[in-house]
Amino acid sequence: MASGKMSSNQTILEILRDKNGQKRRKALKNLFSELSGDSNTVEVFSLALGREHAWQEKQIHVLRDLRTLLCSSRHDLPKVVGMDVNRLGAVLVSSGVVSFLVRMLQVELPDRPDAATAAAAAAATSNGSGGKVEMYRDWPLSYHLSATLLGHLSTVSADDKASMQELFDQEAVETLIHHLNDNKLQYVTGSFAACTALLHFCNASHEACERIVFAGGLALLGKFVFRDTPQQWVAKHCKGKMKPCEVTYVLELMEEKLSGKYGKGRPVYAYTGMGMAEKQRIAYQKLLDLSQCAQVDATKVLARIAQVSDRHRIAIWRCKFAQRAILKWLESPIITKNDLRMTIAVAKVLALLCRKEEIALRIHTNTDIVDILETGVSLPYKEGVLAFMEAATVAVKHGGLIRVDICESEVILPVVLAAVWSYCPDLQRSAFTLLIAIASSIDGAPYALKAGANAEFIHLFRNFYRSVSGTADLAAQLKKAMVRYCSSDWKANERKFNSQDVQLNSSTALALKYRGNEDFAQRKFEDAYRNYHTAIICCPPFNTKCLIPDVETLRLPPWDVLQFSEWCTPSMIYSNMAQCMLKLHSANEAISHCIDALGRCMQGTEPTSEAVKMRVKIAYRRARAYLSAERYHLALNDAAYCYLHSTDKEDNVTTLFREALLRYRDDLGHEAVRVCGVCGAGAGERLKRCAECTECYCSRECQRKDWDNGHKKLCEAIRDPYSVCDCM
């Protein structure tokens, strides 16, 4: 057979449509054997040396066709090839596709073409003959597609033992693990696809988890998950260094990833009219986005391994790279959306690791798990609170010193009790589960009672709150645990509490709130606080079970009526109480009221615009209180939330974020947060630094812009804390 010439011109789609199963299988075997070089060893070396573009182009076409078929909807696929996706996967695996994909991942590519090669390739392209530009652009695409296809095959073959065994026998998992450590541009997108493929393998079979552990994959995963590692790869090899062929490859790859348009023709994308500098910038940003998604998938692989058994959990914890990566993320503030995704994923790994009591005790001894949980449950993000509540529940069940320290925390129990009154069913259930875990012990029940899980709390929830499915039963379980493990104190509390004294009146609560607003406008902060405090005592915890107030009699603005009729009157009252405490210079009281306010405006579905505005306002006030209390990590989390979710980026929100970021860096050192203080970019890059403070910038343009916007005053304020109020 001549080099680069295929024995058949049939496409893979035409072969699969053949009704003769034996003929179809033979044709597929011949195709994959030829493409992987099994029938002609010379062609393997020709590909590695970069001489067989036509043959390599055929490989790319087949990979694209396979990707299209395996990603087709289950409804459309039988119309195309006459079989469902599971049957298609079995046919492909039995025909040798795994060997072909593994071989594609094992081919070593040469380094980037030098200037002479690139010039010759450009000349060939201008003559219409393709050449090295096309070939070099397609090589990295083969890595990405091959890794992606292996992941999809593991998913569709999860219930087929023979197919899964073939995947393992061909060492598909080990080949994917090998690619995690390849950080050159020609491999980097394959590394990102390998993370996603490994996640598919782990979801399909426990054997994949075993193979990752025994192949040394935990160390590679730990290095990959470590903060900013993939972003450093991208910054090192790609920022301002990509050649035109590489830029085109990245843009095509991302366009195909988004549109799903695979096949022999190039996808149509909207970058043709742009200059090369703009294309490089877009390609670089798309690679950063891809690296962040891959990092989340790598963390989920660790979580999947940790689910298997205590032996796997111990293996993860004893791997110093995985351990360092997990702790680094747990100790870092959340500034970007990727930080949030990674922190949630790592928190789930923490919850799984804490199932092993030995690991939970070591985390508590070495890093103080209580500080980690306090920071996590205080997040203004519902998903983050849920993840860390799950970890706290697992840790509490071990009892002993961990349970006592969690119960003695001034943050965790108040946050949990506030979450009970949220508008999110999942958050309610998680809060009740944690309360029951705490109350189901002699040493934990008194703390729960002291924090507020008393007879009045149960009475209000069961009689005045519109509970969701299952939470009423959880409230009954909590009461049963309190009666059992804290019998005398609970009975004393019940005798002291009289349900007849609970007089909830929505009209009175709203009138008092309105009166408090008037006092606050007149700077009578103590009077306003008293009105708000009285209002919250008589305000129903959830308004839909209570009567709507007489709007005409109260003559309230329409906005107040809307708030009352929905969900956020208690939240607004607590938020206003916090603002009064800020004016009265009582930071700890303000923090406590903000916790109550934030818990009550958490929503289960996609939050409404009013809910987002409310959370931004509460997080802003709590960030101010945290700054006053010198708790800079928590202040930065809240300030970053305001900065991310504030629609018009008001000056006060921007100033708060910059102040919190500077104070956090000043407290821990500028390496603690490696992002630009102006645009939030710069992950993985070498940043510029202000000569007078710890502020960092990704470019001179950002530094110049910050200086023009008044960084000098803020810089002086950080060095002199007593001048902060004057310059804000």
Coordinates of C-alpha atoms in Angstrom, one line a residue, residues 134-585:
E134 CA -3.1 22.7 8.1
M135 CA -1.2 19.7 9.3
Y136 CA 0.2 21.4 12.4
R137 CA -3.2 22.9 13.2
D138 CA -4.9 19.5 13.1
W139 CA -2.4 17.6 15.2
P140 CA -3.5 19.0 18.5
L141 CA -7.1 18.6 17.5
S142 CA -6.5 14.9 17.2
Y143 CA -5.5 14.8 20.8
H144 CA -8.5 16.6 22.0
L145 CA -10.9 14.6 19.9
S146 CA -9.3 11.2 20.8
A147 CA -9.5 11.9 24.5
T148 CA -13.1 13.2 24.2
L149 CA -14.1 10.1 22.3
L150 CA -12.6 7.7 24.8
G151 CA -14.7 9.5 27.5
H152 CA -17.9 9.2 25.5
L153 CA -17.2 5.5 24.8
S154 CA -16.9 4.8 28.5
T155 CA -20.2 6.5 29.1
V156 CA -22.2 4.6 26.5
S157 CA -20.4 1.3 27.4
A158 CA -21.0 1.6 31.2
D159 CA -23.5 -1.3 31.1
D160 CA -21.5 -3.4 28.7
K161 CA -18.9 -5.4 30.6
A162 CA -17.1 -6.6 27.4
S163 CA -16.7 -3.1 26.0
M164 CA -15.5 -1.7 29.3
Q165 CA -13.0 -4.5 29.6
E166 CA -11.7 -3.7 26.1
L167 CA -11.2 -0.1 27.2
F168 CA -9.3 -1.2 30.2
D169 CA -7.3 -3.8 28.4
Q170 CA -6.1 -1.2 25.8
E171 CA -4.9 0.9 28.8
A172 CA -7.2 3.9 27.9
V173 CA -7.2 5.2 31.5
E174 CA -3.4 5.0 31.8
T175 CA -3.0 6.8 28.4
L176 CA -5.3 9.6 29.5
I177 CA -3.4 10.0 32.8
H178 CA -0.2 10.3 30.9
H179 CA -1.6 13.3 29.1
L180 CA -2.3 15.2 32.3
N181 CA 1.3 16.1 32.6
D182 CA 1.7 17.5 29.1
N183 CA 1.7 21.2 29.3
K184 CA 3.0 22.3 25.8
L185 CA 0.6 23.9 23.5
Q186 CA 0.4 21.0 21.2
Y187 CA -0.7 18.8 24.1
V188 CA -2.5 21.2 26.4
T189 CA -6.0 21.0 25.0
G190 CA -5.6 17.2 25.0
S191 CA -4.8 17.5 28.7
F192 CA -8.0 19.4 29.3
A193 CA -10.0 16.8 27.4
A194 CA -8.3 14.0 29.3
C195 CA -9.6 15.4 32.6
T196 CA -13.2 15.3 31.3
A197 CA -12.7 11.8 29.8
L198 CA -11.3 10.5 33.1
L199 CA -14.4 11.8 34.9
H200 CA -16.6 9.8 32.4
F201 CA -14.5 6.7 33.1
C202 CA -14.8 7.1 36.9
N203 CA -18.6 7.6 36.6
A204 CA -18.9 4.5 34.5
S205 CA -16.8 2.1 36.6
H206 CA -15.0 1.8 39.9
E207 CA -12.2 0.0 38.2
A208 CA -11.2 3.3 36.5
C209 CA -10.8 4.8 40.0
E210 CA -8.5 1.9 41.0
R211 CA -6.4 2.3 37.8
I212 CA -6.0 6.0 38.4
V213 CA -4.7 5.3 42.0
F214 CA -2.3 2.5 41.0
A215 CA -1.0 4.4 37.9
G216 CA 0.1 7.3 40.0
G217 CA -2.8 9.5 38.7
L218 CA -3.5 11.1 42.1
A219 CA -0.3 13.1 42.0
L220 CA -0.9 14.3 38.5
L221 CA -4.5 15.2 39.4
G222 CA -3.3 17.0 42.5
K223 CA -0.8 19.1 40.4
F224 CA -3.5 19.8 37.9
V225 CA -6.1 20.9 40.5
F226 CA -3.6 23.1 42.4
R227 CA -4.6 26.7 42.1
D228 CA -3.7 28.4 38.8
T229 CA -1.6 25.4 37.5
P230 CA -3.5 25.0 34.1
Q231 CA -3.7 28.7 33.8
Q232 CA 0.0 29.0 34.2
W233 CA 0.5 26.5 31.4
V234 CA -1.7 28.6 29.1
A235 CA 0.0 31.8 30.1
K236 CA 3.5 30.4 29.7
H237 CA 3.0 29.0 26.2
C238 CA 0.1 31.0 24.7
K239 CA 0.0 34.6 25.9
G240 CA 1.3 36.6 23.0
K241 CA 3.3 33.6 21.6
M242 CA 0.7 31.7 19.5
K243 CA 1.4 31.5 15.8
P244 CA -1.4 32.1 13.3
C245 CA -1.9 28.4 12.7
E246 CA -2.2 27.8 16.5
V247 CA -4.6 30.7 16.9
T248 CA -6.8 29.2 14.1
Y249 CA -6.7 25.8 15.7
V250 CA -7.9 27.1 19.1
L251 CA -10.7 29.2 17.6
E252 CA -11.9 26.2 15.5
L253 CA -11.7 23.9 18.4
M254 CA -13.8 26.2 20.7
E255 CA -16.2 26.9 17.9
E256 CA -16.7 23.2 17.3
K257 CA -17.0 22.6 21.1
L258 CA -19.8 25.1 21.3
S259 CA -21.7 24.4 18.1
G260 CA -21.1 20.6 17.8
K261 CA -20.7 21.0 14.0
Y262 CA -18.2 18.2 13.1
G263 CA -17.5 16.7 9.8
K264 CA -15.3 17.0 6.8
G265 CA -15.8 20.7 6.3
R266 CA -14.4 23.4 8.5
P267 CA -17.0 25.0 10.8
V268 CA -18.1 28.5 10.1
Y269 CA -17.0 31.0 12.8
A270 CA -17.1 34.7 13.2
Y271 CA -13.4 35.6 13.4
T272 CA -12.6 36.1 9.7
G273 CA -12.8 39.9 9.8
M274 CA -10.6 40.3 12.9
G275 CA -6.9 41.2 13.0
M276 CA -4.4 38.7 14.3
A277 CA -3.9 40.5 17.6
E278 CA -7.6 40.4 18.4
K279 CA -7.7 36.7 17.4
Q280 CA -4.8 36.0 19.7
R281 CA -6.6 37.7 22.6
I282 CA -9.8 35.8 22.0
A283 CA -8.0 32.4 21.6
Y284 CA -6.0 33.0 24.8
Q285 CA -9.2 33.8 26.7
K286 CA -10.9 30.7 25.3
L287 CA -8.0 28.5 26.4
L288 CA -8.2 30.0 29.9
D289 CA -12.0 29.2 30.0
L290 CA -11.2 25.6 28.8
S291 CA -8.5 25.2 31.5
Q292 CA -10.9 26.3 34.2
C293 CA -13.6 23.7 33.1
A294 CA -10.9 21.0 33.0
Q295 CA -9.7 21.9 36.5
V296 CA -13.3 21.5 37.8
D297 CA -13.6 18.1 36.1
A298 CA -10.2 17.0 37.6
T299 CA -11.5 17.9 41.1
K300 CA -14.7 15.9 40.4
V301 CA -12.5 12.9 39.5
L302 CA -10.9 13.2 43.0
A303 CA -14.4 13.3 44.5
R304 CA -15.4 10.2 42.5
I305 CA -12.4 8.3 43.7
A306 CA -13.0 9.4 47.3
Q307 CA -16.6 8.0 47.1
V308 CA -15.3 4.4 46.6
S309 CA -13.9 3.4 50.0
D310 CA -11.9 4.5 53.0
R311 CA -8.8 3.1 51.3
H312 CA -9.2 5.5 48.4
R313 CA -9.9 8.4 50.8
I314 CA -6.7 7.6 52.6
A315 CA -4.7 7.4 49.4
I316 CA -5.9 10.9 48.3
W317 CA -5.0 12.4 51.7
R318 CA -1.6 10.8 51.7
C319 CA -0.8 12.2 48.3
K320 CA 0.9 15.4 49.1
F321 CA 0.0 17.0 45.8
A322 CA -3.7 16.3 46.2
Q323 CA -3.7 17.3 49.8
R324 CA -1.9 20.6 49.1
A325 CA -4.3 21.4 46.3
I326 CA -7.4 20.8 48.3
L327 CA -6.2 22.8 51.3
K328 CA -5.0 25.7 49.1
W329 CA -8.5 26.1 47.5
L330 CA -10.2 25.8 50.9
E331 CA -8.0 28.6 52.3
S332 CA -8.4 30.9 49.3
P333 CA -11.0 33.6 48.9
I334 CA -13.7 33.5 46.2
I335 CA -13.1 36.3 43.7
T336 CA -14.1 34.9 40.3
K337 CA -16.9 32.6 39.1
N338 CA -14.3 29.9 38.5
D339 CA -13.1 30.3 42.1
L340 CA -16.7 29.5 43.2
R341 CA -17.0 26.4 41.0
M342 CA -13.6 25.1 42.2
T343 CA -14.4 25.8 45.9
I344 CA -17.7 24.0 45.7
A345 CA -16.1 21.0 44.0
V346 CA -13.3 20.9 46.6
A347 CA -15.8 21.3 49.4
K348 CA -17.5 18.1 48.2
V349 CA -14.1 16.3 48.2
L350 CA -13.6 17.6 51.8
A351 CA -17.0 16.1 52.8
L352 CA -16.1 12.8 51.3
L353 CA -12.6 12.7 52.9
C354 CA -14.2 13.6 56.3
R355 CA -16.1 10.3 56.2
K356 CA -12.9 8.8 57.4
E357 CA -12.5 9.9 61.1
E358 CA -8.7 9.8 60.9
I359 CA -8.6 12.2 58.0
A360 CA -11.1 14.6 59.7
L361 CA -9.0 14.7 62.9
R362 CA -5.8 15.4 60.9
I363 CA -7.5 18.2 59.0
H364 CA -8.7 19.6 62.3
T365 CA -5.4 19.3 63.9
N366 CA -3.2 20.6 61.1
T367 CA -5.4 23.3 59.5
D368 CA -8.4 23.8 61.9
I369 CA -11.4 22.5 60.0
V370 CA -13.7 24.9 62.0
D371 CA -12.1 27.9 60.3
I372 CA -12.6 26.3 56.9
L373 CA -16.3 25.5 57.7
E374 CA -16.9 29.0 59.1
T375 CA -15.7 30.6 55.9
G376 CA -17.6 28.2 53.8
V377 CA -21.0 28.4 55.4
S378 CA -20.7 32.2 55.5
L379 CA -20.5 32.5 51.7
P380 CA -23.3 34.5 50.1
Y381 CA -23.7 31.7 47.5
K382 CA -26.3 29.1 48.1
E383 CA -24.3 26.3 46.4
G384 CA -21.3 27.0 48.5
V385 CA -23.3 27.0 51.7
L386 CA -24.8 23.7 50.8
A387 CA -21.4 22.1 50.1
F388 CA -19.9 23.2 53.3
M389 CA -22.9 22.3 55.4
E390 CA -22.6 18.8 54.0
A391 CA -19.0 18.7 55.1
A392 CA -19.9 20.0 58.5
T393 CA -22.6 17.4 58.9
V394 CA -20.1 14.6 58.1
A395 CA -17.5 16.0 60.5
V396 CA -20.0 16.5 63.4
K397 CA -21.1 12.8 63.2
H398 CA -17.6 11.8 64.4
G399 CA -18.2 13.5 67.7
G400 CA -15.5 14.3 70.2
L401 CA -13.4 17.4 69.9
I402 CA -14.5 18.2 66.3
R403 CA -18.2 18.3 67.3
V404 CA -17.5 20.5 70.4
D405 CA -15.4 22.9 68.4
I406 CA -18.0 23.2 65.7
C407 CA -20.7 23.8 68.3
E408 CA -18.6 26.4 70.0
S409 CA -18.2 28.4 66.8
E410 CA -19.8 31.8 66.8
V411 CA -20.6 31.5 63.1
I412 CA -21.7 28.0 62.1
L413 CA -24.8 27.5 64.3
P414 CA -26.2 31.0 63.7
V415 CA -25.8 30.4 59.9
V416 CA -27.5 27.0 60.1
L417 CA -30.5 28.4 62.1
A418 CA -30.9 31.3 59.6
A419 CA -30.8 28.8 56.7
V420 CA -33.8 27.0 58.2
W421 CA -35.9 30.1 57.3
S422 CA -34.6 30.3 53.7
Y423 CA -36.7 30.0 50.6
C424 CA -34.6 27.1 49.3
P425 CA -35.8 23.5 50.1
D426 CA -32.4 22.0 49.7
L427 CA -30.8 24.5 52.1
Q428 CA -33.6 23.9 54.6
R429 CA -33.1 20.1 54.5
S430 CA -29.3 20.5 54.8
A431 CA -29.7 22.9 57.8
F432 CA -32.1 20.6 59.6
T433 CA -29.8 17.6 58.9
L434 CA -26.9 19.4 60.5
L435 CA -28.9 20.5 63.5
I436 CA -30.1 17.0 64.0
A437 CA -26.6 15.7 63.8
I438 CA -25.5 18.2 66.5
A439 CA -28.5 17.7 68.7
S440 CA -28.2 13.9 68.6
S441 CA -25.5 13.8 71.3
I442 CA -25.2 14.8 75.0
D443 CA -22.4 17.3 74.2
G444 CA -24.1 18.9 71.2
A445 CA -27.7 19.3 72.2
P446 CA -27.1 22.1 74.8
Y447 CA -25.2 24.1 72.2
A448 CA -28.1 23.8 69.8
L449 CA -30.6 24.9 72.5
K450 CA -28.4 27.9 73.5
A451 CA -28.0 28.9 69.8
G452 CA -31.8 29.2 69.4
A453 CA -33.1 25.7 68.5
N454 CA -35.7 26.0 71.3
A455 CA -39.4 25.4 71.8
E456 CA -40.2 28.8 70.2
F457 CA -38.1 28.0 67.1
I458 CA -40.0 24.6 66.6
H459 CA -43.4 26.3 67.3
L460 CA -42.8 29.0 64.7
F461 CA -41.6 26.7 62.1
R462 CA -44.4 24.2 62.4
N463 CA -47.2 26.7 62.8
F464 CA -46.3 29.8 60.8
Y465 CA -43.9 28.7 58.1
R466 CA -44.8 27.3 54.7
S467 CA -42.5 24.2 54.9
V468 CA -41.6 22.2 51.9
S469 CA -41.9 18.4 51.5
G470 CA -40.0 16.6 54.3
T471 CA -39.0 19.5 56.4
A472 CA -41.9 19.1 58.8
D473 CA -40.7 15.6 59.6
L474 CA -37.1 16.9 60.1
A475 CA -38.4 19.5 62.6
A476 CA -40.1 16.7 64.5
Q477 CA -36.8 14.7 64.5
L478 CA -35.0 17.7 65.8
K479 CA -37.4 18.1 68.7
K480 CA -37.2 14.4 69.5
A481 CA -33.4 14.6 69.6
M482 CA -33.5 17.7 71.8
V483 CA -36.0 16.0 74.2
R484 CA -33.8 12.9 74.4
Y485 CA -30.3 14.4 74.8
C486 CA -31.2 17.7 76.6
S487 CA -34.3 16.7 78.5
S488 CA -34.2 18.9 81.6
D489 CA -33.1 22.1 79.8
W490 CA -35.6 21.5 77.0
K491 CA -38.5 21.0 79.5
A492 CA -37.4 24.1 81.4
N493 CA -37.5 26.0 78.1
E494 CA -40.9 24.7 77.2
R495 CA -42.3 25.8 80.6
K496 CA -40.9 29.2 80.1
F497 CA -42.3 29.5 76.6
N498 CA -46.0 30.1 76.2
S499 CA -47.3 29.8 72.6
Q500 CA -50.1 32.3 73.5
D501 CA -47.4 35.0 73.8
V502 CA -46.5 34.6 70.2
Q503 CA -48.5 37.4 68.6
L504 CA -47.5 37.7 64.9
N505 CA -49.1 40.5 63.1
S506 CA -48.0 41.4 59.6
S507 CA -49.5 44.8 59.5
T508 CA -47.9 45.9 62.7
A509 CA -44.5 44.5 61.6
L510 CA -44.7 46.5 58.3
A511 CA -45.8 49.7 60.1
L512 CA -42.9 49.4 62.6
K513 CA -40.5 48.8 59.7
Y514 CA -41.7 51.9 57.9
R515 CA -41.4 53.9 61.2
G516 CA -37.9 52.7 61.6
N517 CA -37.1 53.9 58.1
E518 CA -38.2 57.4 59.0
D519 CA -36.1 57.4 62.2
F520 CA -33.1 56.2 60.2
A521 CA -33.5 59.0 57.6
Q522 CA -33.4 61.4 60.6
R523 CA -30.2 59.8 61.8
K524 CA -32.0 58.5 65.0
F525 CA -30.2 55.2 64.7
E526 CA -31.0 53.9 68.2
D527 CA -34.7 54.6 67.8
A528 CA -34.7 53.0 64.3
Y529 CA -33.0 49.9 65.7
R530 CA -35.7 49.6 68.5
N531 CA -38.5 49.8 65.9
Y532 CA -36.8 47.3 63.6
H533 CA -36.3 44.9 66.6
T534 CA -39.9 45.2 67.6
A535 CA -40.9 44.6 64.0
I536 CA -38.9 41.4 63.7
I537 CA -40.4 40.0 66.9
C538 CA -44.0 40.3 65.5
C539 CA -43.1 39.7 61.9
P540 CA -44.2 36.3 60.5
P541 CA -41.2 34.2 59.4
F542 CA -42.8 33.6 56.0
N543 CA -45.5 35.8 54.7
T544 CA -47.7 33.6 52.5
K545 CA -49.4 31.9 55.4
C546 CA -50.3 35.2 57.0
L547 CA -52.8 37.9 55.9
I548 CA -51.6 40.6 53.5
P549 CA -51.8 44.0 55.4
D550 CA -54.3 46.6 54.6
V551 CA -52.4 48.6 52.0
E552 CA -54.8 51.5 51.9
T553 CA -54.8 52.0 55.6
L554 CA -51.0 51.9 55.9
R555 CA -50.5 53.9 52.7
L556 CA -47.2 52.2 51.9
P557 CA -45.2 52.5 48.8
P558 CA -45.8 49.8 46.2
W559 CA -42.3 48.4 46.6
D560 CA -42.9 47.7 50.3
V561 CA -46.2 46.0 49.5
L562 CA -44.4 43.8 46.9
Q563 CA -41.7 42.9 49.4
F564 CA -44.2 42.0 52.0
S565 CA -46.4 39.9 49.7
E566 CA -43.5 37.7 48.6
W567 CA -40.6 36.7 50.8
C568 CA -38.2 39.4 51.9
T569 CA -39.8 41.5 54.7
P570 CA -37.9 39.7 57.5
S571 CA -34.7 39.8 55.5
M572 CA -35.1 43.6 54.9
I573 CA -35.7 44.2 58.6
Y574 CA -32.6 42.3 59.7
S575 CA -30.6 44.1 57.0
N576 CA -31.8 47.5 58.3
M577 CA -30.9 46.4 61.9
A578 CA -27.4 45.6 60.6
Q579 CA -27.1 49.0 59.0
C580 CA -28.1 50.6 62.3
M581 CA -25.4 48.6 64.1
L582 CA -22.8 49.8 61.5
K583 CA -23.8 53.4 62.2
L584 CA -23.5 52.7 65.9
H585 CA -20.0 51.1 65.4

